[in-house]
Coordinates of C-alpha atoms and ligand atoms in Angstrom, one line a residue:
M26 CA 36.4 34.7 42.9
A27 CA 35.6 34.1 39.3
I28 CA 37.7 32.8 36.5
G29 CA 36.3 33.4 32.9
R30 CA 36.8 34.8 29.5
A31 CA 36.6 38.7 29.1
V32 CA 33.3 40.1 27.5
I33 CA 34.2 43.9 26.8
L34 CA 31.0 45.7 26.6
A35 CA 31.0 49.6 25.8
S36 CA 28.3 51.2 27.8
A37 CA 26.4 52.4 24.8
R38 CA 26.0 48.8 23.9
L39 CA 24.3 47.8 27.4
D40 CA 21.0 47.8 25.6
V41 CA 22.1 45.2 23.1
A42 CA 20.6 41.7 23.9
H43 CA 23.2 39.5 25.4
Y44 CA 22.3 35.9 25.6
F45 CA 23.3 32.3 24.5
V46 CA 21.8 30.5 21.8
D47 CA 20.6 26.8 22.4
P48 CA 23.3 24.2 21.6
G49 CA 22.6 23.0 18.1
T50 CA 20.9 26.3 16.8
E51 CA 24.2 28.0 15.9
E52 CA 23.8 27.6 12.2
A53 CA 20.3 28.8 12.4
E54 CA 21.5 32.0 14.4
I55 CA 24.3 32.6 11.8
E56 CA 21.6 32.5 9.1
R57 CA 19.7 35.0 11.1
L58 CA 22.9 37.3 10.9
R59 CA 23.3 36.6 7.3
A60 CA 19.6 37.4 6.6
A61 CA 20.1 40.8 8.4
R62 CA 23.2 41.7 6.6
R63 CA 21.0 40.9 3.3
A64 CA 18.5 43.3 4.2
V65 CA 20.9 46.2 5.0
R66 CA 22.8 45.3 1.9
A67 CA 19.2 46.0 0.1
E68 CA 18.7 49.1 2.2
L69 CA 22.1 50.5 1.0
D70 CA 21.4 49.8 -2.7
T71 CA 18.0 51.6 -2.4
L72 CA 19.6 54.5 -0.6
K73 CA 22.1 54.9 -3.4
A74 CA 19.6 54.6 -6.1
D75 CA 17.4 57.2 -4.6
L76 CA 20.2 59.6 -4.5
P77 CA 19.0 62.9 -6.2
P78 CA 20.9 63.5 -9.2
D79 CA 22.5 66.8 -7.8
A80 CA 23.6 64.8 -4.6
P81 CA 27.4 65.4 -3.9
A82 CA 29.7 62.5 -5.4
E83 CA 30.9 61.8 -1.7
M84 CA 27.5 60.6 -1.0
A85 CA 27.6 57.7 -3.3
A86 CA 31.3 56.9 -2.3
F87 CA 30.3 56.7 1.4
I88 CA 27.5 54.3 0.7
D89 CA 29.9 52.2 -1.3
V90 CA 32.5 52.3 1.6
H91 CA 29.4 51.1 3.9
K92 CA 28.6 48.1 1.5
M93 CA 32.4 47.3 1.5
L94 CA 32.7 47.1 5.2
L95 CA 29.2 45.1 5.3
D96 CA 30.7 42.5 3.0
D97 CA 34.2 42.4 4.8
R98 CA 34.9 38.8 4.6
Q99 CA 37.2 38.7 7.7
M100 CA 34.6 40.6 9.8
A101 CA 31.8 38.4 8.8
L102 CA 34.0 35.3 9.5
D103 CA 35.2 36.6 12.8
T104 CA 31.6 37.4 13.9
I105 CA 30.5 34.0 13.0
T106 CA 33.2 32.4 15.1
W107 CA 31.7 33.9 18.2
I108 CA 28.4 32.4 17.3
R109 CA 29.8 29.0 16.5
Q110 CA 32.3 28.8 19.6
R111 CA 30.8 30.8 22.3
R112 CA 27.0 30.4 21.1
Y113 CA 26.6 34.2 21.5
N114 CA 23.4 35.5 19.9
A115 CA 23.9 37.4 16.9
E116 CA 23.8 40.9 18.2
W117 CA 26.2 40.1 20.9
A118 CA 28.7 38.4 18.5
L119 CA 28.5 41.6 16.3
T120 CA 29.1 44.2 19.2
A121 CA 32.0 41.9 20.5
Q122 CA 33.8 42.0 17.0
L123 CA 33.1 45.6 16.7
D124 CA 35.0 46.2 20.1
V125 CA 37.9 44.0 18.7
I126 CA 37.9 46.2 15.5
S127 CA 37.7 49.4 17.4
R128 CA 40.7 48.3 19.5
N129 CA 42.6 47.9 16.2
F130 CA 41.6 51.2 15.0
E131 CA 42.6 52.9 18.1
E132 CA 46.0 51.8 17.6
M133 CA 46.4 53.4 14.2
D134 CA 48.7 56.5 14.0
D135 CA 46.9 58.2 11.2
T136 CA 44.1 60.3 12.6
Y137 CA 42.0 59.9 9.3
L138 CA 42.2 56.2 9.4
R139 CA 41.5 56.0 13.1
E140 CA 38.3 57.9 12.6
R141 CA 36.9 55.7 10.0
I142 CA 35.8 53.4 13.1
A143 CA 32.6 55.4 12.8
D144 CA 31.9 54.2 9.6
V145 CA 32.1 50.5 10.9
E146 CA 29.7 51.6 13.9
Q147 CA 27.1 53.0 11.5
V148 CA 27.2 49.7 9.6
V149 CA 27.1 47.6 12.8
E150 CA 24.2 49.9 14.0
R151 CA 22.2 49.1 10.6
V152 CA 22.7 45.4 11.0
L153 CA 21.6 45.6 14.6
R154 CA 18.4 47.4 13.7
A155 CA 17.8 44.8 11.1
L156 CA 18.2 42.0 13.8
R157 CA 15.7 43.7 15.9
G158 CA 13.2 42.9 13.3
S159 CA 13.8 39.3 13.3
A160 CA 12.7 37.0 16.2
G161 CA 15.7 35.6 18.2
L162 CA 15.9 31.9 18.7
A163 CA 15.7 29.8 21.9
R164 CA 17.8 31.2 24.8
S165 CA 20.0 28.7 26.8
A166 CA 20.8 29.3 30.4
S167 CA 24.6 28.9 30.0
G168 CA 27.1 29.2 27.5
N169 CA 30.5 27.4 26.4
G170 CA 32.8 28.4 29.3
D171 CA 32.5 31.2 32.2
L172 CA 32.3 34.9 31.3
V173 CA 33.4 37.9 33.0
L174 CA 31.9 41.3 32.0
I175 CA 34.3 44.2 31.6
A176 CA 32.9 47.6 31.2
H177 CA 34.0 51.3 31.7
D178 CA 31.0 51.9 33.9
I179 CA 27.6 50.3 34.5
A180 CA 24.8 52.3 35.8
P181 CA 23.1 50.7 38.9
A182 CA 19.9 50.1 37.1
D183 CA 21.6 48.5 34.1
M184 CA 23.5 46.2 36.5
L185 CA 19.9 44.9 37.6
Q186 CA 19.4 43.3 34.1
F187 CA 22.3 41.1 34.6
K188 CA 20.6 39.3 37.2
T189 CA 19.4 36.5 34.9
G190 CA 23.2 35.3 35.3
V191 CA 24.9 35.2 32.0
F192 CA 28.1 36.6 33.6
R193 CA 30.3 35.1 36.7
G194 CA 31.9 38.4 37.4
F195 CA 32.2 42.1 36.7
V196 CA 35.0 44.3 36.2
T197 CA 34.4 48.4 35.9
D198 CA 36.9 51.1 35.3
V199 CA 35.1 53.6 37.5
G200 CA 33.3 53.4 41.0
G201 CA 34.0 52.9 44.5
K202 CA 33.4 50.0 46.7
T203 CA 30.1 51.2 48.2
S204 CA 29.0 52.8 44.8
H205 CA 25.4 51.6 43.9
T206 CA 26.8 49.7 41.0
A207 CA 29.1 47.6 43.5
I208 CA 26.2 47.2 45.8
V209 CA 24.0 45.9 43.0
A210 CA 26.8 43.5 41.8
R211 CA 27.3 42.2 45.4
S212 CA 23.4 41.6 45.6
L213 CA 23.7 39.5 42.5
D214 CA 26.2 37.4 44.6
I215 CA 28.9 37.4 42.1
P216 CA 32.5 38.7 42.3
A217 CA 33.3 42.2 41.1
V218 CA 36.2 44.7 41.0
V219 CA 35.2 48.1 40.6
G220 CA 37.4 51.3 39.9
A221 CA 40.1 49.3 38.0
R222 CA 40.7 52.4 36.0
S223 CA 42.1 51.5 32.7
A224 CA 41.2 47.7 32.9
G225 CA 38.4 48.2 30.0
S226 CA 41.3 49.4 27.8
L227 CA 43.9 47.1 28.6
I228 CA 41.9 43.9 28.6
R229 CA 41.1 42.4 25.3
Q230 CA 37.9 40.7 24.1
D231 CA 38.2 36.9 25.1
D232 CA 41.2 37.2 27.3
L233 CA 41.2 34.7 30.2
V234 CA 40.8 36.8 33.5
I235 CA 40.7 36.1 37.3
I236 CA 38.7 38.3 39.5
D237 CA 39.3 38.1 43.1
G238 CA 36.6 40.4 44.5
D239 CA 37.7 40.1 48.3
S240 CA 41.0 41.5 47.7
G241 CA 40.0 43.7 44.6
L242 CA 42.5 41.9 42.4
L243 CA 42.3 41.4 38.8
I244 CA 44.8 39.2 37.1
V245 CA 44.7 39.0 33.1
D246 CA 46.2 36.2 31.2
P247 CA 47.3 34.2 34.2
S248 CA 50.2 31.7 34.1
P249 CA 49.2 28.0 34.6
V250 CA 50.4 28.0 38.0
I251 CA 48.6 31.0 39.2
L252 CA 45.4 29.6 37.4
E253 CA 45.7 26.4 39.4
D254 CA 46.1 28.2 42.6
Y255 CA 43.1 30.3 42.1
R256 CA 41.0 27.3 41.0
L257 CA 41.8 25.5 44.4
R258 CA 41.0 28.7 46.1
Q259 CA 37.7 28.8 44.4
Q260 CA 36.9 25.2 45.5
E261 CA 37.9 26.1 49.1
S262 CA 35.7 29.1 49.2
Q263 CA 32.7 27.2 47.6
L264 CA 33.1 24.5 50.4
A265 CA 33.3 27.2 53.1
R266 CA 29.9 28.7 51.8
E267 CA 28.6 25.2 51.6
R268 CA 29.6 24.6 55.4
L269 CA 28.0 27.9 56.3
K270 CA 24.5 26.8 55.0
R271 CA 24.3 24.4 58.2
L272 CA 23.7 27.6 60.3
K273 CA 20.6 28.5 58.3
F274 CA 18.3 27.4 61.1
T275 CA 20.6 28.0 64.1
P276 CA 19.3 31.1 66.1
A277 CA 21.5 34.0 65.8
R278 CA 22.6 34.5 69.6
T279 CA 25.7 35.6 70.9
L280 CA 27.9 33.6 73.5
N281 CA 26.0 35.1 76.4
A282 CA 22.6 34.3 74.7
E283 CA 21.8 37.9 73.5
P284 CA 19.5 37.6 70.4
V285 CA 20.8 39.4 67.4
E286 CA 18.5 40.4 64.4
L287 CA 19.8 39.5 61.0
L288 CA 17.8 41.2 58.0
A289 CA 18.2 41.3 54.4
N290 CA 18.6 44.2 51.9
I291 CA 16.8 44.0 48.7
E292 CA 16.4 45.9 45.6
Q293 CA 13.5 44.1 44.0
P294 CA 10.7 41.7 45.3
E295 CA 12.5 38.8 43.7
D296 CA 15.3 39.2 46.1
C297 CA 13.0 37.9 48.9
A298 CA 13.4 34.4 47.9
P299 CA 17.3 34.4 48.4
A300 CA 16.8 36.2 51.6
L301 CA 14.6 33.5 53.1
E302 CA 17.0 30.8 51.8
A303 CA 19.8 32.6 53.7
G304 CA 17.7 32.6 56.9
A305 CA 16.8 36.3 56.9
M306 CA 14.7 37.2 59.8
G307 CA 13.0 39.9 57.8
V308 CA 13.7 42.6 55.3
G309 CA 15.7 45.6 56.9
L310 CA 16.1 47.7 53.7
F311 CA 14.1 47.6 50.4
R312 CA 15.5 50.2 48.1
T313 CA 12.4 50.9 46.4
E314 CA 14.1 53.3 43.9
F315 CA 14.9 50.6 41.7
L316 CA 11.4 50.3 40.7
F317 CA 11.6 53.8 39.4
M318 CA 14.8 53.9 37.5
N319 CA 15.0 53.8 33.7
R320 CA 11.4 53.9 33.3
G321 CA 11.2 57.1 31.0
D322 CA 7.7 58.7 31.3
H323 CA 6.2 55.6 32.8
L324 CA 6.8 55.8 36.6
P325 CA 5.2 53.1 38.5
G326 CA 1.8 54.4 39.6
E327 CA 0.1 53.6 43.1
D328 CA -1.3 50.3 42.1
E329 CA 1.9 49.1 40.3
Q330 CA 3.8 50.2 43.5
Y331 CA 1.4 48.5 45.9
A332 CA 1.6 45.3 43.9
A333 CA 5.3 45.2 44.2
Y334 CA 5.2 46.0 48.0
S335 CA 2.4 43.4 48.5
R336 CA 4.7 40.9 46.8
V337 CA 7.5 41.6 49.2
M338 CA 4.9 41.3 52.1
Q339 CA 3.5 38.0 51.0
A340 CA 6.8 36.6 50.2
M341 CA 8.2 37.4 53.8
Q342 CA 5.4 35.5 55.5
G343 CA 4.5 37.9 58.3
K344 CA 8.2 38.6 59.0
P345 CA 8.9 42.3 59.5
V346 CA 9.7 44.4 56.2
T347 CA 11.3 47.8 56.2
I348 CA 10.6 49.9 52.9
R349 CA 12.5 52.8 52.4
T350 CA 11.0 55.7 50.2
I351 CA 12.9 56.5 47.1
D352 CA 16.3 57.5 47.3
I353 CA 16.7 58.9 43.9
G354 CA 19.6 61.2 42.9
S355 CA 23.4 61.0 43.1
D356 CA 24.4 57.8 41.6
K357 CA 20.8 56.6 41.2
P358 CA 19.1 59.0 38.8
L359 CA 15.6 58.5 37.7
D360 CA 16.6 58.7 34.1
A361 CA 19.7 57.0 32.6
E362 CA 20.4 60.0 30.5
D363 CA 21.5 61.7 33.8
Y364 CA 24.2 59.2 34.3
R365 CA 26.8 58.4 31.5
D366 CA 30.0 56.9 32.0
G367 CA 30.2 58.1 35.5
E368 CA 29.4 61.5 34.8
F369 CA 26.5 63.3 36.4
T370 CA 24.8 66.0 34.8
H371 CA 24.2 67.8 38.3
L372 CA 27.2 69.7 39.5
N373 CA 27.5 67.8 43.1
P374 CA 24.9 65.3 43.1
A375 CA 25.7 63.5 46.3
L376 CA 25.1 66.9 48.0
G377 CA 22.1 67.7 45.7
L378 CA 18.3 66.9 45.3
R379 CA 18.3 63.3 46.5
A380 CA 16.4 60.9 48.7
I381 CA 13.9 62.9 51.0
R382 CA 15.0 66.1 49.4
Y383 CA 13.8 64.7 46.1
S384 CA 10.5 63.2 47.5
L385 CA 9.5 66.5 49.2
S386 CA 10.1 68.4 45.9
D387 CA 7.6 66.5 44.4
P388 CA 4.8 65.9 47.1
A389 CA 2.2 64.2 44.8
M390 CA 4.8 61.5 43.7
F391 CA 5.9 61.1 47.5
R392 CA 2.1 60.7 48.6
M393 CA 1.5 58.1 45.9
Q394 CA 4.2 56.1 47.2
L395 CA 3.2 56.6 51.0
R396 CA -0.5 55.5 50.0
A397 CA 1.0 52.1 48.2
L398 CA 2.9 51.6 51.5
L399 CA 0.1 52.1 53.8
R400 CA -2.1 49.8 51.6
A401 CA 0.6 47.2 51.8
A402 CA 0.8 47.5 55.5
A403 CA -2.6 45.9 55.8
L404 CA -0.8 42.7 54.8
G405 CA 1.8 42.5 57.6
P406 CA 4.2 44.4 59.8
L407 CA 5.5 47.2 57.6
K408 CA 7.8 50.0 58.4
V409 CA 8.7 52.8 56.4
L410 CA 12.0 54.4 56.3
I411 CA 13.2 57.8 55.2
P412 CA 16.3 58.3 53.7
M413 CA 18.8 61.0 54.3
V414 CA 16.7 63.1 56.5
A415 CA 18.7 65.9 58.3
H416 CA 16.3 68.8 59.1
A417 CA 13.4 69.3 61.4
S418 CA 11.5 71.0 58.5
E419 CA 12.0 67.6 56.6
I420 CA 10.6 65.7 59.5
R421 CA 7.6 68.0 59.8
Q422 CA 7.0 67.9 56.1
T423 CA 7.3 64.2 56.1
L424 CA 4.8 63.6 58.9
A425 CA 2.4 66.0 57.2
E426 CA 2.4 64.1 54.1
L427 CA 2.0 60.8 55.6
N428 CA -1.1 62.2 57.5
K429 CA -2.3 63.5 54.0
A430 CA -1.8 60.3 52.3
R431 CA -3.8 58.6 55.1
A432 CA -6.6 61.2 54.6
E433 CA -6.5 60.5 50.8
L434 CA -7.3 56.8 51.5
D435 CA -9.8 57.6 54.2
A436 CA -11.7 59.7 51.5
K437 CA -11.7 57.0 49.1
G438 CA -12.6 54.5 51.5
V439 CA -9.4 52.3 50.9
A440 CA -8.1 50.1 53.7
Y441 CA -4.6 50.5 55.1
G442 CA -2.5 49.4 57.9
P443 CA -0.4 50.9 60.8
V444 CA 3.2 51.8 59.7
E445 CA 6.2 52.6 62.2
L446 CA 8.0 55.4 60.7
G447 CA 11.9 55.4 60.7
A448 CA 14.9 57.7 59.8
M449 CA 18.1 56.9 58.1
I450 CA 20.8 58.2 59.9
E451 CA 23.5 58.9 57.1
V452 CA 24.2 62.7 57.5
P453 CA 26.7 63.8 60.2
G454 CA 24.4 66.6 61.0
A455 CA 21.6 64.2 61.9
A456 CA 23.9 62.0 63.9
L457 CA 25.0 65.0 66.0
A458 CA 21.4 66.1 66.6
L459 CA 20.0 62.6 67.3
P460 CA 17.5 63.4 70.1
L461 CA 15.5 65.4 67.4
F462 CA 15.1 62.2 65.2
L463 CA 14.7 59.9 68.4
R464 CA 11.8 62.1 69.5
H465 CA 10.0 62.1 66.1
F466 CA 10.8 58.5 64.8
D467 CA 9.8 55.0 65.9
F468 CA 13.3 53.5 64.8
L469 CA 16.6 54.5 63.2
S470 CA 18.5 52.7 60.7
V471 CA 22.3 53.8 60.1
G472 CA 23.3 54.2 56.5
T473 CA 27.0 53.8 56.9
N474 CA 27.7 53.9 53.2
D475 CA 26.5 57.6 53.1
L476 CA 27.7 58.3 56.7
V477 CA 31.1 57.6 55.7
Q478 CA 31.0 59.5 52.4
Y479 CA 29.8 62.7 54.1
T480 CA 31.7 62.4 57.5
L481 CA 34.9 62.1 55.4
A482 CA 34.0 64.2 52.4
I483 CA 34.8 61.4 50.1
D484 CA 32.5 60.7 47.1
R485 CA 31.7 57.0 47.5
A486 CA 31.4 56.7 43.7
D487 CA 34.9 58.1 42.8
E488 CA 37.5 55.5 42.4
S489 CA 40.3 58.3 42.6
V490 CA 39.7 58.9 46.1
S491 CA 38.4 55.4 47.1
N492 CA 41.9 55.0 49.3
L493 CA 40.5 57.6 51.6
Y494 CA 36.9 56.0 51.9
D495 CA 37.5 54.5 55.3
P496 CA 34.7 53.0 57.6
L497 CA 37.4 52.5 60.4
H498 CA 38.3 56.2 60.4
P499 CA 38.0 57.3 64.3
A500 CA 35.4 60.0 63.4
V501 CA 33.1 57.4 61.9
L502 CA 33.6 54.8 64.5
N503 CA 33.0 57.4 67.2
L504 CA 29.8 58.9 65.3
L505 CA 28.5 55.4 65.0
A506 CA 29.0 54.2 68.4
Q507 CA 27.4 57.4 69.8
I508 CA 24.2 56.9 67.6
I509 CA 24.0 53.4 68.9
S510 CA 24.5 54.2 72.6
Q511 CA 22.1 57.2 72.5
T512 CA 19.4 55.3 70.8
R513 CA 19.7 52.5 73.5
A514 CA 19.5 55.2 76.1
A515 CA 16.5 56.8 74.6
A516 CA 14.3 53.9 75.9
A517 CA 14.3 55.6 79.3
W518 CA 12.8 59.0 78.3
K519 CA 10.9 57.4 75.4
G520 CA 9.2 55.0 77.7
R521 CA 9.9 52.3 75.1
P522 CA 12.9 50.9 73.4
V523 CA 13.9 52.6 70.1
E524 CA 15.2 50.1 67.5
V525 CA 18.4 50.8 65.8
S526 CA 20.0 48.9 63.1
V527 CA 22.8 49.2 60.5
C528 CA 22.0 48.8 57.0
G529 CA 25.2 50.0 55.2
E530 CA 27.8 47.5 53.8
M531 CA 29.5 47.5 57.1
A532 CA 26.6 45.5 58.7
G533 CA 27.5 42.7 56.0
D534 CA 31.1 42.6 56.5
P535 CA 32.0 39.8 59.0
S536 CA 35.1 41.5 59.9
M537 CA 33.2 44.3 61.4
T538 CA 30.6 42.1 63.1
R539 CA 32.6 41.9 66.6
L540 CA 33.1 45.6 66.4
L541 CA 29.4 46.5 65.9
L542 CA 28.3 44.0 68.4
G543 CA 30.6 45.6 70.8
M544 CA 29.1 49.0 70.3
G545 CA 25.9 47.4 71.4
L546 CA 24.4 46.8 68.0
R547 CA 21.9 44.1 67.9
S548 CA 20.2 44.5 64.5
F549 CA 22.3 44.0 61.3
S550 CA 20.7 44.3 57.6
M551 CA 22.8 43.1 54.7
H552 CA 22.9 41.4 51.4
P553 CA 21.1 38.0 51.8
S554 CA 24.6 36.3 50.6
Q555 CA 26.4 37.7 53.7
I556 CA 23.9 36.7 56.4
L557 CA 25.4 33.3 57.3
A558 CA 28.9 34.6 57.2
V559 CA 27.8 37.3 59.6
K560 CA 25.8 34.8 61.8
Q561 CA 28.8 32.6 62.2
E562 CA 30.6 35.6 63.9
V563 CA 27.5 36.5 66.1
L564 CA 27.6 32.9 67.4
R565 CA 31.2 33.3 68.4
A566 CA 31.1 36.5 70.0
D567 CA 30.8 37.4 73.5
P568 CA 29.6 41.2 73.8
D569 CA 30.5 41.3 77.6
K570 CA 34.1 40.8 76.5
L571 CA 34.0 42.9 73.4
T572 CA 32.4 46.1 75.0
P573 CA 35.6 47.3 76.8
L574 CA 37.8 46.4 74.0
V575 CA 35.5 48.5 71.8
Q576 CA 35.8 51.5 74.4
T577 CA 39.8 51.2 73.6
V578 CA 39.0 51.3 69.8
L579 CA 37.1 54.4 70.3
S580 CA 39.8 56.1 72.1
S581 CA 42.5 55.2 69.6
F582 CA 43.3 57.9 67.2
E583 CA 46.6 57.2 65.8
P584 CA 46.6 54.4 63.2
E585 CA 48.9 52.0 64.9
E586 CA 46.8 52.3 68.0
L587 CA 43.7 51.8 66.3
Q588 CA 45.1 48.8 64.4
A589 CA 46.3 47.2 67.6
A590 CA 42.9 48.0 69.4
L591 CA 40.9 46.4 66.5
A592 CA 43.2 43.4 66.4
A593 CA 42.4 42.8 70.1
L594 CA 38.7 42.3 69.1
G595 CA 39.9 38.9 67.6
Ligands
PEP28 C1 23.8 53.6 53.3 O1 23.9 54.8 52.8 O2 24.5 53.0 54.0 C2 22.6 52.9 52.5 C3 22.3 51.7 53.2 O3 21.8 53.4 51.6 P1 22.3 53.4 50.2 O4 23.5 52.6 50.1 O5 21.2 53.1 49.5 O6 22.8 54.9 49.9
MG29 MG1 22.5 55.8 51.7

């Protein structure tokens, strides 16, 4: 839960710096803004003076309008108020005020007047450019009061930039619960509501809002009674989290003493610290694509990748680390230009060139990543995980590229270590042809986020069908149970056990823990923030009792029947 003042951010303004200025430096920041305005005024004067004599008269008139907007007293005063009262930096104050003005313009009946917002935007752009030339003042870690970010959409890579913690919560108009934007928000361990449809246009700058991430609720301008109720709930949930911390060093074992592996999902090397803090026994999924996103023409080379993977290996101090090769594509495009306001430039991106398909379409880039991974494997137990693999030809090519990568390192005399190779099972076709994957891979990891998406044909990032995105659909549950039992049974013909874990959002949902344990799952990978809550469920569970109850769940196809069978799990 989060309670705070709304900060409305247009997607186009995500690249504008957002930070708090140090207390006591507000007046200096206001002077920085004034200086930028003066620079723009001089710029507009020069522009007007330099107009050729034959320029149309409207040109000079336009410049005058821009000067008038620049000098608008009310706009200047309101912008300054953001700095004085909230300690926003000048750029943030300007864009916050621009949003307020845009809303006023949107409500105008006259189309001509409504479109004049473009002039205001151009003037603000000029001031923002002028501000870029002046060094910002000291930044403060916190502002006056808690803030909640409201945006139409935020690309997953942009979300990562909010890790520094200015915002207490997020709301986006578009996106599903397992979209990558939501996943990254969850990894920031702050409440978020995604797919709130028109929230961005209904909420106004600085409105007081409550976000209840667990129930997907968003309350705007709450009454004092509701506010008090939520403050209490917030304190209770904080207390519950504190209590969970006591479990950090308790071994994760079920009531019948079976050990359960609880691993962390990470997006960046820095995430290892919270993972260890939560008692993670290793990294079960490092989504490496985030190293590659929004990098323009400067994609990370082998050495930069090696440095990132090494940091993870060193931080995890000998604990096992599973690193996934890039899962670029779909809602995680390489270049932000391919993703604007939730629209993709590809026709059907989730079914298109993503994950291993993408890597195999650029073998040189793929081998570069494999070489960096092989080198990092010299530092500790490293497993390489291949996303979205579905075809025998992809397996063959992946193995061939891995061998080539080893040969390239040998040829250069570069040291590297052994790696286990695993497949993500996230395409129903792969789940139904599991022996193929069991034969060629050392371990499997089930990506339930995609497995649900592809089994039910529901775009996980599309809020208009999010009501149908159902991890508890009988088809999903039966597929999942079958993957787990077939993998466990493979030990007999493989001559050694094959590990299977779940690394989708289901693994981090404590309400699913008993179900997954009853299916035979003993390895879970999730956001570090979920580890202790899932451990608590593990400690209370008795798989011997759960197994027959799960069999009833799996043979329940009618919703009421299924609900009753799930409820019996406790
Ligand atoms: C999944 O699909 O469940 C998964 C873990 O991978 P991602 O969410 O990155 O697609
Ligand atoms: Mg996936």
